[in-house]
Structure formats: structure tokens, C-alpha cells
PDB file of C-alpha atoms in Angstrom:
ATOM      1  CA  MET D   7       0.000   0.000   0.000  1.00 51.00           C
ATOM      2  CA  ARG D   8       1.259   3.295   0.300  1.00 50.00           C
ATOM      3  CA  GLN D   9       2.348   6.403   1.799  1.00 50.00           C
ATOM      4  CA  GLN D  10       0.333   9.569   1.894  1.00 47.00           C
ATOM      5  CA  THR D  11      -0.168   9.557  -1.878  1.00 41.00           C
ATOM      6  CA  LYS D  12      -0.295   7.005  -4.754  1.00 38.00           C
ATOM      7  CA  TRP D  13      -2.316   5.941  -7.897  1.00 37.00           C
ATOM      8  CA  MET D  14      -2.634   5.183 -11.521  1.00 37.00           C
ATOM      9  CA  LEU D  15      -4.398   8.004 -13.242  1.00 38.00           C
ATOM     10  CA  THR D  16      -2.942   9.215 -16.469  1.00 36.00           C
ATOM     11  CA  SER D  17      -4.794  12.431 -15.677  1.00 37.00           C
ATOM     12  CA  VAL D  18      -7.497  13.639 -13.338  1.00 39.00           C
ATOM     13  CA  CYS D  19      -9.715  14.311 -16.322  1.00 39.00           C
ATOM     14  CA  ALA D  20      -9.453  10.728 -17.542  1.00 40.00           C
ATOM     15  CA  PHE D  21     -10.741   9.406 -14.248  1.00 42.00           C
ATOM     16  CA  ALA D  22     -13.392  12.091 -14.094  1.00 38.00           C
ATOM     17  CA  LEU D  23     -14.779  10.885 -17.389  1.00 35.00           C
ATOM     18  CA  VAL D  24     -15.484   7.429 -16.034  1.00 37.00           C
ATOM     19  CA  GLY D  25     -15.877   7.728 -12.304  1.00 37.00           C
ATOM     20  CA  LEU D  26     -19.574   8.340 -12.015  1.00 41.00           C
ATOM     21  CA  LEU D  27     -21.340   6.698 -14.895  1.00 41.00           C
ATOM     22  CA  PRO D  28     -23.147   3.513 -13.786  1.00 43.00           C
ATOM     23  CA  VAL D  29     -21.823   0.312 -15.259  1.00 40.00           C
ATOM     24  CA  THR D  30     -23.821  -1.274 -18.040  1.00 39.00           C
ATOM     25  CA  ALA D  31     -26.645  -3.696 -17.364  1.00 37.00           C
ATOM     26  CA  ASN D  32     -24.456  -6.615 -18.429  1.00 43.00           C
ATOM     27  CA  ALA D  33     -21.681  -5.574 -16.066  1.00 41.00           C
ATOM     28  CA  GLN D  34     -24.156  -5.163 -13.230  1.00 38.00           C
ATOM     29  CA  GLN D  35     -25.430  -8.681 -13.851  1.00 45.00           C
ATOM     30  CA  LYS D  36     -21.886 -10.028 -13.685  1.00 57.00           C
ATOM     31  CA  MET D  37     -20.897  -8.241 -10.484  1.00 76.00           C
ATOM     32  CA  GLU D  38     -22.805  -6.870  -7.535  1.00 89.00           C
ATOM     33  CA  VAL D  39     -20.429  -4.628  -5.607  1.00 92.00           C
ATOM     34  CA  LYS D  40     -20.956  -4.343  -1.858  1.00 95.00           C
ATOM     35  CA  ALA D  41     -18.957  -2.638   0.869  1.00 97.00           C
ATOM     36  CA  LYS D  42     -16.916  -5.086   2.946  1.00 98.00           C
ATOM     37  CA  ALA D  43     -15.946  -5.124   6.606  1.00 98.00           C
ATOM     38  CA  PRO D  44     -13.291  -2.441   7.189  1.00 98.00           C
ATOM     39  CA  MET D  45      -9.659  -3.271   6.506  1.00 98.00           C
ATOM     40  CA  TYR D  46      -7.341  -1.069   8.571  1.00 98.00           C
ATOM     41  CA  SER D  47      -3.854  -0.120   7.411  1.00 98.00           C
ATOM     42  CA  TYR D  48      -1.059   1.435   9.441  1.00 98.00           C
ATOM     43  CA  ILE D  49       1.591   3.324   7.446  1.00 97.00           C
ATOM     44  CA  ALA D  50       4.853   4.555   8.986  1.00 96.00           C
ATOM     45  CA  ASN D  51       6.239   7.238   6.645  1.00 97.00           C
ATOM     46  CA  TRP D  52       9.835   8.456   6.622  1.00 96.00           C
ATOM     47  CA  GLU D  53      11.327  11.510   4.952  1.00 97.00           C
ATOM     48  CA  VAL D  54      14.947  10.451   4.567  1.00 97.00           C
ATOM     49  CA  PRO D  55      17.888  12.668   3.508  1.00 96.00           C
ATOM     50  CA  ARG D  56      19.111  11.590   0.079  1.00 95.00           C
ATOM     51  CA  ASP D  57      22.537  10.604   1.364  1.00 96.00           C
ATOM     52  CA  LYS D  58      20.797   8.156   3.738  1.00 96.00           C
ATOM     53  CA  PHE D  59      18.659   6.390   1.107  1.00 97.00           C
ATOM     54  CA  LYS D  60      20.854   3.278   0.984  1.00 96.00           C
ATOM     55  CA  ASP D  61      20.857   3.062   4.774  1.00 95.00           C
ATOM     56  CA  MET D  62      17.065   3.284   4.887  1.00 96.00           C
ATOM     57  CA  GLU D  63      16.571   0.764   2.102  1.00 95.00           C
ATOM     58  CA  GLY D  64      18.826  -1.595   4.033  1.00 93.00           C
ATOM     59  CA  GLN D  65      16.484  -1.195   7.007  1.00 93.00           C
ATOM     60  CA  LEU D  66      13.260  -1.717   5.064  1.00 94.00           C
ATOM     61  CA  GLY D  67      12.074  -5.239   5.650  1.00 93.00           C
ATOM     62  CA  THR D  68      13.857  -5.526   9.013  1.00 93.00           C
ATOM     63  CA  ASN D  69      10.540  -6.434  10.656  1.00 94.00           C
ATOM     64  CA  ASN D  70       9.278  -8.681   7.839  1.00 95.00           C
ATOM     65  CA  GLY D  71       9.862 -11.871   9.806  1.00 95.00           C
ATOM     66  CA  LEU D  72       7.844 -10.494  12.717  1.00 96.00           C
ATOM     67  CA  LEU D  73       5.079  -9.268  10.408  1.00 97.00           C
ATOM     68  CA  ALA D  74       4.935 -12.640   8.622  1.00 97.00           C
ATOM     69  CA  LYS D  75       4.311 -14.327  11.981  1.00 97.00           C
ATOM     70  CA  HIS D  76       1.365 -12.007  12.552  1.00 98.00           C
ATOM     71  CA  VAL D  77      -0.049 -12.907   9.142  1.00 98.00           C
ATOM     72  CA  ALA D  78       0.220 -16.567  10.139  1.00 97.00           C
ATOM     73  CA  ASP D  79      -1.581 -16.010  13.464  1.00 97.00           C
ATOM     74  CA  GLY D  80      -4.374 -14.008  11.778  1.00 97.00           C
ATOM     75  CA  SER D  81      -3.536 -10.583  13.206  1.00 98.00           C
ATOM     76  CA  LEU D  82      -2.612  -9.254   9.756  1.00 98.00           C
ATOM     77  CA  VAL D  83      -3.784  -9.850   6.189  1.00 98.00           C
ATOM     78  CA  GLY D  84      -0.792  -8.146   4.556  1.00 98.00           C
ATOM     79  CA  PHE D  85       2.334  -6.055   5.000  1.00 98.00           C
ATOM     80  CA  GLY D  86       5.070  -4.417   2.956  1.00 98.00           C
ATOM     81  CA  ASN D  87       7.429  -1.536   2.233  1.00 98.00           C
ATOM     82  CA  ASP D  88       7.443   1.308  -0.296  1.00 98.00           C
ATOM     83  CA  ILE D  89      10.155   3.410  -1.910  1.00 98.00           C
ATOM     84  CA  THR D  90       8.977   6.695  -3.430  1.00 98.00           C
ATOM     85  CA  LEU D  91       9.824   7.003  -7.129  1.00 97.00           C
ATOM     86  CA  VAL D  92       8.689  10.601  -7.698  1.00 96.00           C
ATOM     87  CA  HIS D  93       9.980  12.774  -4.882  1.00 93.00           C
ATOM     88  CA  LYS D  94       8.656  16.065  -3.549  1.00 90.00           C
ATOM     89  CA  ASP D  95      10.294  18.223  -0.930  1.00 90.00           C
ATOM     90  CA  GLY D  96       8.620  17.835   2.450  1.00 91.00           C
ATOM     91  CA  GLU D  97       7.008  14.447   1.692  1.00 93.00           C
ATOM     92  CA  SER D  98       7.996  10.946   2.726  1.00 95.00           C
ATOM     93  CA  THR D  99      10.518   8.966   0.706  1.00 98.00           C
ATOM     94  CA  HIS D 100      10.052   5.492   2.249  1.00 98.00           C
ATOM     95  CA  ASP D 101       7.432   3.684   4.300  1.00 97.00           C
ATOM     96  CA  THR D 102       6.502   0.465   6.050  1.00 97.00           C
ATOM     97  CA  TRP D 103       2.860  -0.674   6.255  1.00 98.00           C
ATOM     98  CA  TRP D 104       0.648  -3.478   7.501  1.00 98.00           C
ATOM     99  CA  SER D 105      -3.073  -4.226   7.194  1.00 98.00           C
ATOM    100  CA  SER D 106      -5.514  -5.919   9.568  1.00 98.00           C
ATOM    101  CA  MET D 107      -9.206  -6.638   9.765  1.00 98.00           C
ATOM    102  CA  SER D 108      -9.333  -5.272  13.328  1.00 98.00           C
ATOM    103  CA  TRP D 109      -7.999  -2.432  15.452  1.00 98.00           C
ATOM    104  CA  SER D 110      -6.690  -4.965  17.951  1.00 98.00           C
ATOM    105  CA  GLY D 111      -4.632  -6.711  15.279  1.00 98.00           C
ATOM    106  CA  LEU D 112      -3.286  -3.404  13.992  1.00 98.00           C
ATOM    107  CA  ILE D 113      -2.220  -2.128  17.426  1.00 97.00           C
ATOM    108  CA  LYS D 114      -0.886  -5.507  18.579  1.00 97.00           C
ATOM    109  CA  VAL D 115       1.542  -5.482  15.680  1.00 97.00           C
ATOM    110  CA  LEU D 116       2.489  -1.842  16.307  1.00 96.00           C
ATOM    111  CA  GLU D 117       3.398  -2.693  19.905  1.00 96.00           C
ATOM    112  CA  ASP D 118       5.451  -5.709  18.805  1.00 96.00           C
ATOM    113  CA  VAL D 119       7.299  -3.684  16.155  1.00 94.00           C
ATOM    114  CA  LYS D 120       8.183  -1.028  18.726  1.00 92.00           C
ATOM    115  CA  ALA D 121       9.333  -3.684  21.209  1.00 94.00           C
ATOM    116  CA  ALA D 122      11.553  -5.274  18.547  1.00 92.00           C
ATOM    117  CA  GLY D 123      13.685  -2.131  18.502  1.00 86.00           C
ATOM    118  CA  ALA D 124      14.306  -1.942  14.747  1.00 82.00           C
ATOM    119  CA  ALA D 125      13.356   1.732  14.738  1.00 79.00           C
ATOM    120  CA  ASN D 126      16.453   2.523  16.811  1.00 85.00           C
ATOM    121  CA  ALA D 127      18.707   2.384  13.736  1.00 90.00           C
ATOM    122  CA  PRO D 128      20.665   5.667  13.197  1.00 93.00           C
ATOM    123  CA  VAL D 129      18.963   6.347   9.850  1.00 95.00           C
ATOM    124  CA  PHE D 130      15.611   6.704  11.579  1.00 92.00           C
ATOM    125  CA  ALA D 131      16.995   9.318  13.967  1.00 91.00           C
ATOM    126  CA  ALA D 132      18.214  11.316  10.952  1.00 93.00           C
ATOM    127  CA  SER D 133      14.809  11.222   9.224  1.00 96.00           C
ATOM    128  CA  LYS D 134      11.487  12.994   9.656  1.00 95.00           C
ATOM    129  CA  HIS D 135       8.569  10.703  10.501  1.00 95.00           C
ATOM    130  CA  ASN D 136       4.768  10.600  10.439  1.00 95.00           C
ATOM    131  CA  ASP D 137       2.108   7.901  10.701  1.00 96.00           C
ATOM    132  CA  ARG D 138      -1.289   7.360   9.071  1.00 97.00           C
ATOM    133  CA  ILE D 139      -4.098   4.889   9.718  1.00 98.00           C
ATOM    134  CA  TYR D 140      -6.602   4.241   6.922  1.00 98.00           C
ATOM    135  CA  ALA D 141      -9.782   2.196   6.626  1.00 98.00           C
ATOM    136  CA  ALA D 142     -10.997   0.617   3.380  1.00 98.00           C
ATOM    137  CA  ARG D 143     -14.400  -0.923   2.660  1.00 98.00           C
ATOM    138  CA  TYR D 144     -13.650  -1.712  -0.983  1.00 98.00           C
ATOM    139  CA  TYR D 145     -10.528  -3.834  -1.540  1.00 98.00           C
ATOM    140  CA  ASN D 146      -9.174  -7.174  -2.720  1.00 98.00           C
ATOM    141  CA  TRP D 147      -5.818  -8.882  -3.270  1.00 98.00           C
ATOM    142  CA  ARG D 148      -3.989 -11.916  -4.642  1.00 98.00           C
ATOM    143  CA  ALA D 149      -2.445 -14.125  -1.961  1.00 98.00           C
ATOM    144  CA  GLY D 150       1.340 -14.393  -2.020  1.00 98.00           C
ATOM    145  CA  SER D 151       4.517 -12.325  -1.826  1.00 98.00           C
ATOM    146  CA  PHE D 152       6.069 -10.021  -4.429  1.00 98.00           C
ATOM    147  CA  THR D 153       9.071  -7.721  -4.852  1.00 98.00           C
ATOM    148  CA  ASN D 154       8.115  -6.068  -8.148  1.00 98.00           C
ATOM    149  CA  GLY D 155       5.029  -4.108  -7.135  1.00 98.00           C
ATOM    150  CA  PHE D 156       4.451  -0.604  -8.467  1.00 98.00           C
ATOM    151  CA  THR D 157       1.867   1.239  -6.389  1.00 98.00           C
ATOM    152  CA  ARG D 158      -0.178   4.111  -7.768  1.00 97.00           C
ATOM    153  CA  VAL D 159      -2.360   6.309  -5.563  1.00 95.00           C
ATOM    154  CA  ALA D 160      -4.759   9.120  -6.373  1.00 92.00           C
ATOM    155  CA  ILE D 161      -5.893  11.439  -3.600  1.00 94.00           C
ATOM    156  CA  TYR D 162      -9.205  13.273  -3.983  1.00 93.00           C
ATOM    157  CA  LYS D 163     -11.083  15.728  -1.789  1.00 96.00           C
ATOM    158  CA  LEU D 164     -14.868  15.840  -1.911  1.00 95.00           C
ATOM    159  CA  LYS D 165     -16.591  19.206  -2.072  1.00 95.00           C
ATOM    160  CA  PRO D 166     -19.047  20.101   0.732  1.00 94.00           C
ATOM    161  CA  GLY D 167     -22.044  19.532  -1.560  1.00 90.00           C
ATOM    162  CA  ALA D 168     -21.028  16.033  -2.673  1.00 94.00           C
ATOM    163  CA  PRO D 169     -23.444  13.166  -1.899  1.00 92.00           C
ATOM    164  CA  GLN D 170     -22.936  11.423   1.431  1.00 92.00           C
ATOM    165  CA  ASP D 171     -22.344   8.170  -0.443  1.00 92.00           C
ATOM    166  CA  ALA D 172     -20.068   9.636  -3.102  1.00 89.00           C
ATOM    167  CA  VAL D 173     -17.208   7.199  -2.389  1.00 90.00           C
ATOM    168  CA  ASP D 174     -19.636   4.260  -2.497  1.00 90.00           C
ATOM    169  CA  GLN D 175     -21.013   5.406  -5.842  1.00 86.00           C
ATOM    170  CA  VAL D 176     -17.541   5.783  -7.341  1.00 84.00           C
ATOM    171  CA  ALA D 177     -16.538   2.343  -6.030  1.00 87.00           C
ATOM    172  CA  LYS D 178     -19.623   0.510  -7.240  1.00 85.00           C
ATOM    173  CA  SER D 179     -20.050   2.180 -10.612  1.00 80.00           C
ATOM    174  CA  PHE D 180     -16.487   2.043 -11.832  1.00 80.00           C
ATOM    175  CA  VAL D 181     -13.494   1.410  -9.601  1.00 85.00           C
ATOM    176  CA  VAL D 182     -14.231  -2.038  -8.174  1.00 91.00           C
ATOM    177  CA  PRO D 183     -15.415  -3.652 -11.441  1.00 89.00           C
ATOM    178  CA  MET D 184     -12.333  -2.372 -13.271  1.00 90.00           C
ATOM    179  CA  PHE D 185      -9.908  -3.482 -10.575  1.00 95.00           C
ATOM    180  CA  GLU D 186     -11.536  -6.880 -10.150  1.00 96.00           C
ATOM    181  CA  LYS D 187     -10.928  -7.576 -13.820  1.00 96.00           C
ATOM    182  CA  LEU D 188      -7.302  -6.442 -13.550  1.00 97.00           C
ATOM    183  CA  LEU D 189      -6.890  -8.622 -10.452  1.00 98.00           C
ATOM    184  CA  ALA D 190      -8.360 -11.668 -12.216  1.00 98.00           C
ATOM    185  CA  ASP D 191      -6.056 -11.065 -15.186  1.00 97.00           C
ATOM    186  CA  GLY D 192      -2.999 -10.959 -12.904  1.00 98.00           C
ATOM    187  CA  ALA D 193      -2.200  -7.355 -13.838  1.00 98.00           C
ATOM    188  CA  ILE D 194      -2.375  -6.127 -10.233  1.00 98.00           C
ATOM    189  CA  TYR D 195      -1.650  -7.571  -6.806  1.00 98.00           C
ATOM    190  CA  GLU D 196      -4.067  -5.493  -4.732  1.00 98.00           C
ATOM    191  CA  TYR D 197      -6.420  -2.518  -4.734  1.00 98.00           C
ATOM    192  CA  GLU D 198      -8.289  -0.487  -2.134  1.00 98.00           C
ATOM    193  CA  ILE D 199     -10.219   2.726  -1.635  1.00 97.00           C
ATOM    194  CA  ASP D 200      -9.026   4.377   1.577  1.00 98.00           C
ATOM    195  CA  GLU D 201     -10.361   6.966   3.965  1.00 97.00           C
ATOM    196  CA  GLU D 202      -8.496   8.052   7.075  1.00 97.00           C
ATOM    197  CA  ALA D 203      -9.545   6.129  10.180  1.00 97.00           C
ATOM    198  CA  VAL D 204      -7.647   8.606  12.359  1.00 96.00           C
ATOM    199  CA  HIS D 205      -8.157  12.009  10.794  1.00 92.00           C
ATOM    200  CA  SER D 206      -4.797  13.767  10.645  1.00 87.00           C
ATOM    201  CA  GLY D 207      -5.907  15.301   7.353  1.00 88.00           C
ATOM    202  CA  ASP D 208      -9.136  16.582   5.815  1.00 91.00           C
ATOM    203  CA  PRO D 209     -12.032  14.132   6.498  1.00 93.00           C
ATOM    204  CA  ALA D 210     -13.354  14.800   2.989  1.00 93.00           C
ATOM    205  CA  THR D 211     -10.277  13.133   1.456  1.00 95.00           C
ATOM    206  CA  PHE D 212     -10.225   9.630  -0.025  1.00 95.00           C
ATOM    207  CA  LEU D 213      -7.545   7.617  -1.824  1.00 96.00           C
ATOM    208  CA  ILE D 214      -7.759   5.138  -4.695  1.00 94.00           C
ATOM    209  CA  VAL D 215      -4.825   2.715  -4.598  1.00 98.00           C
ATOM    210  CA  TYR D 216      -3.572  -0.220  -6.637  1.00 98.00           C
ATOM    211  CA  ILE D 217      -0.362  -2.262  -6.805  1.00 98.00           C
ATOM    212  CA  GLY D 218       0.674  -3.189 -10.340  1.00 98.00           C
ATOM    213  CA  ASN D 219       2.367  -6.496 -11.146  1.00 98.00           C
ATOM    214  CA  GLY D 220       5.619  -4.987 -12.412  1.00 98.00           C
ATOM    215  CA  PRO D 221       5.710  -1.892 -14.628  1.00 97.00           C
ATOM    216  CA  GLU D 222       3.586  -3.845 -17.109  1.00 98.00           C
ATOM    217  CA  GLY D 223       0.820  -3.734 -14.509  1.00 98.00           C
ATOM    218  CA  LEU D 224       0.909   0.051 -14.682  1.00 96.00           C
ATOM    219  CA  ASP D 225       0.476  -0.097 -18.465  1.00 97.00           C
ATOM    220  CA  LYS D 226      -2.458  -2.475 -18.135  1.00 97.00           C
ATOM    221  CA  GLY D 227      -4.048  -0.274 -15.494  1.00 94.00           C
ATOM    222  CA  SER D 228      -3.722   2.793 -17.702  1.00 92.00           C
ATOM    223  CA  ALA D 229      -5.095   0.891 -20.694  1.00 93.00           C
ATOM    224  CA  ALA D 230      -8.101  -0.286 -18.677  1.00 89.00           C
ATOM    225  CA  LEU D 231      -8.747   3.274 -17.558  1.00 83.00           C
ATOM    226  CA  ALA D 232      -8.504   4.624 -21.107  1.00 81.00           C
ATOM    227  CA  GLU D 233     -10.858   1.944 -22.409  1.00 77.00           C
ATOM    228  CA  SER D 234     -13.394   2.711 -19.696  1.00 71.00           C
ATOM    229  CA  ALA D 235     -13.202   6.412 -20.516  1.00 71.00           C
ATOM    230  CA  LYS D 236     -14.436   5.723 -24.029  1.00 71.00           C
ATOM    231  CA  THR D 237     -17.669   4.267 -22.672  1.00 64.00           C
ATOM    232  CA  SER D 238     -18.447   7.169 -20.308  1.00 56.00           C
ATOM    233  CA  PRO D 239     -18.060  10.454 -22.215  1.00 50.00           C
ATOM    234  CA  PHE D 240     -20.652  12.400 -20.194  1.00 51.00           C
ATOM    235  CA  ALA D 241     -19.380  11.781 -16.649  1.00 47.00           C
ATOM    236  CA  LEU D 242     -16.814  14.600 -16.437  1.00 48.00           C
ATOM    237  CA  ALA D 243     -19.242  17.318 -15.330  1.00 56.00           C
ATOM    238  CA  ALA D 244     -20.787  15.160 -12.603  1.00 65.00           C
ATOM    239  CA  PHE D 245     -17.465  13.983 -11.199  1.00 66.00           C
ATOM    240  CA  SER D 246     -15.998  17.475 -11.306  1.00 69.00           C
ATOM    241  CA  SER D 247     -18.966  18.778  -9.334  1.00 81.00           C
ATOM    242  CA  TRP D 248     -18.132  16.348  -6.516  1.00 89.00           C
ATOM    243  CA  VAL D 249     -14.370  16.806  -6.105  1.00 88.00           C
ATOM    244  CA  ASP D 250     -12.019  19.731  -5.644  1.00 93.00           C
ATOM    245  CA  SER D 251      -9.653  19.262  -8.578  1.00 88.00           C
ATOM    246  CA  THR D 252      -7.071  21.620  -7.040  1.00 92.00           C
ATOM    247  CA  ALA D 253      -6.606  19.174  -4.150  1.00 93.00           C
ATOM    248  CA  HIS D 254      -5.912  16.170  -6.398  1.00 92.00           C
ATOM    249  CA  ARG D 255      -2.498  14.509  -6.039  1.00 94.00           C
ATOM    250  CA  ASP D 256      -0.870  11.358  -7.483  1.00 94.00           C
ATOM    251  CA  GLY D 257       2.134   9.260  -6.505  1.00 95.00           C
ATOM    252  CA  ILE D 258       4.068   6.192  -7.615  1.00 97.00           C
ATOM    253  CA  TYR D 259       6.091   3.770  -5.453  1.00 98.00           C
ATOM    254  CA  LEU D 260       8.189   0.637  -5.737  1.00 98.00           C
ATOM    255  CA  THR D 261       6.551  -1.907  -3.434  1.00 98.00           C
ATOM    256  CA  THR D 262       7.581  -5.155  -1.779  1.00 98.00           C
ATOM    257  CA  GLY D 263       4.679  -6.899  -0.085  1.00 98.00           C
ATOM    258  CA  SER D 264       2.903 -10.023   1.067  1.00 98.00           C
ATOM    259  CA  TYR D 265      -0.801 -10.884   1.390  1.00 98.00           C
ATOM    260  CA  LYS D 266      -2.501 -13.800   3.106  1.00 97.00           C
TER     261      LYS D 266
END
């Protein structure tokens, strides 16, 4: 998963064209999209000085053995690390994350990671740090481990007048059906639509995230988006009326991860 930003959009306008239009009757017959029980994700973000990148990347994965044990005992459903590929001053360059189906699982792992002492490495003391906790109700993944993930995230902010169920409508009408097909085709490892569970940012913000299977997965994700855009030429105005386009941000990350 992710740091504070990530996603696949070739442009905000491309997504706007497809985000709101209901899927066709045939697609609806094939898939009924429903919100799932919340999946919680804890992300520890680090802003590392460039001359410390190698030190940090040597530390990433230090807790993987511990996290794998918590996947085995059911506390976690997944975990991983990210390296930022497009850098911006003042934003995190590396992160470690884990996901659980419960708050107790999430916090249990946090306590064990702190007790393990890996965060005492000198590179952490030289780096700025922040944490985020997200909740997703629309998500899915392929079981297994990977080292060639490329994560894309799009961050959007809803306008005050947007429908209360705006995220649900976007998920059901477009995002989940598209990602489920990409997942079935092996083009992606995981996807989710996140909202902050602990609001350190604007509560109107939501994130659309996917992990591509290699850089080819990014191409397939972009192609799927472009193809969907052709079928929904009238959705731009509706989508634009819901989101503040000036608040939109994208990101891309090299991801190593594992899912149960």
C-alpha cells in the first residue's frame, strides 16, 4: 500500500470521465459490488535525507519476519514496504505498512514492532517521521509475496455539496469492477479505496490505490482506464462537481509486499 499519496491516473480528467457513470446492465449482472468489513492499514512514513537512502533501504524489511508471523496467526492480512519514485520536498521517501481486519490486530503489531527495537537504527533518527491509519471498505488482493510491485495512488477531496455516499457510488459504478478484472487477469496484486480512520488530514479526502504487477501492470491499469473512458463520455461534469480538482495529487512507489 502506500504512503500519503499514490495511484494510476494518467490524468485527473481521464478518471473524471469514467468515475460516475453507472456500469452497463451486463456488467451489473456479472458483479454486484458491496462494501466489505473495514480493513485497517497502518503506514509509517519516513522523509529520509538523500545521502541516507541506501541506509534506509537496508532497514526496510527488518521487521518482515515479525510481520509474517502475525499474518500466520491471523492478526494481519498483509504487509510491505514502499520506496517513493517521484519525490517532492517535504514528503515521505520510504514507508513500512501493515493491514488488519481489526484495530486490535493493527495495534498488537504496532506494539510488537516497537518492542523489537528496529526503529532505533541511526537512519531513523536522521529522518522525519509521520504515521497514518486508513480504513478501506472496498478492496481485494492476490495471496502471495512479491518484490516487483508498483503502487499508484490518487488522492481526492470531496466538495461540501457532494453526496454522502459519493465514495460508495464511485466504487460501485467504476473502480471495483475495473480493478476486479485487472486482479483476475494478474495485472495487479491489490487494490483499495481508503479513507483516514484517524483524521490527521481533511475528512473529505479519499484515496484510490492499486499495486501493479511490475511496470507492465501500470500499463495495463492505464489501458483499462482509457478503455473505460471511451464508454463514459458524459461523466466529467458530474465527477468534477463532486471533487475539488485543485486538491488532487498522485504518486508512484516501488513496493515489496505479502498478502494472506
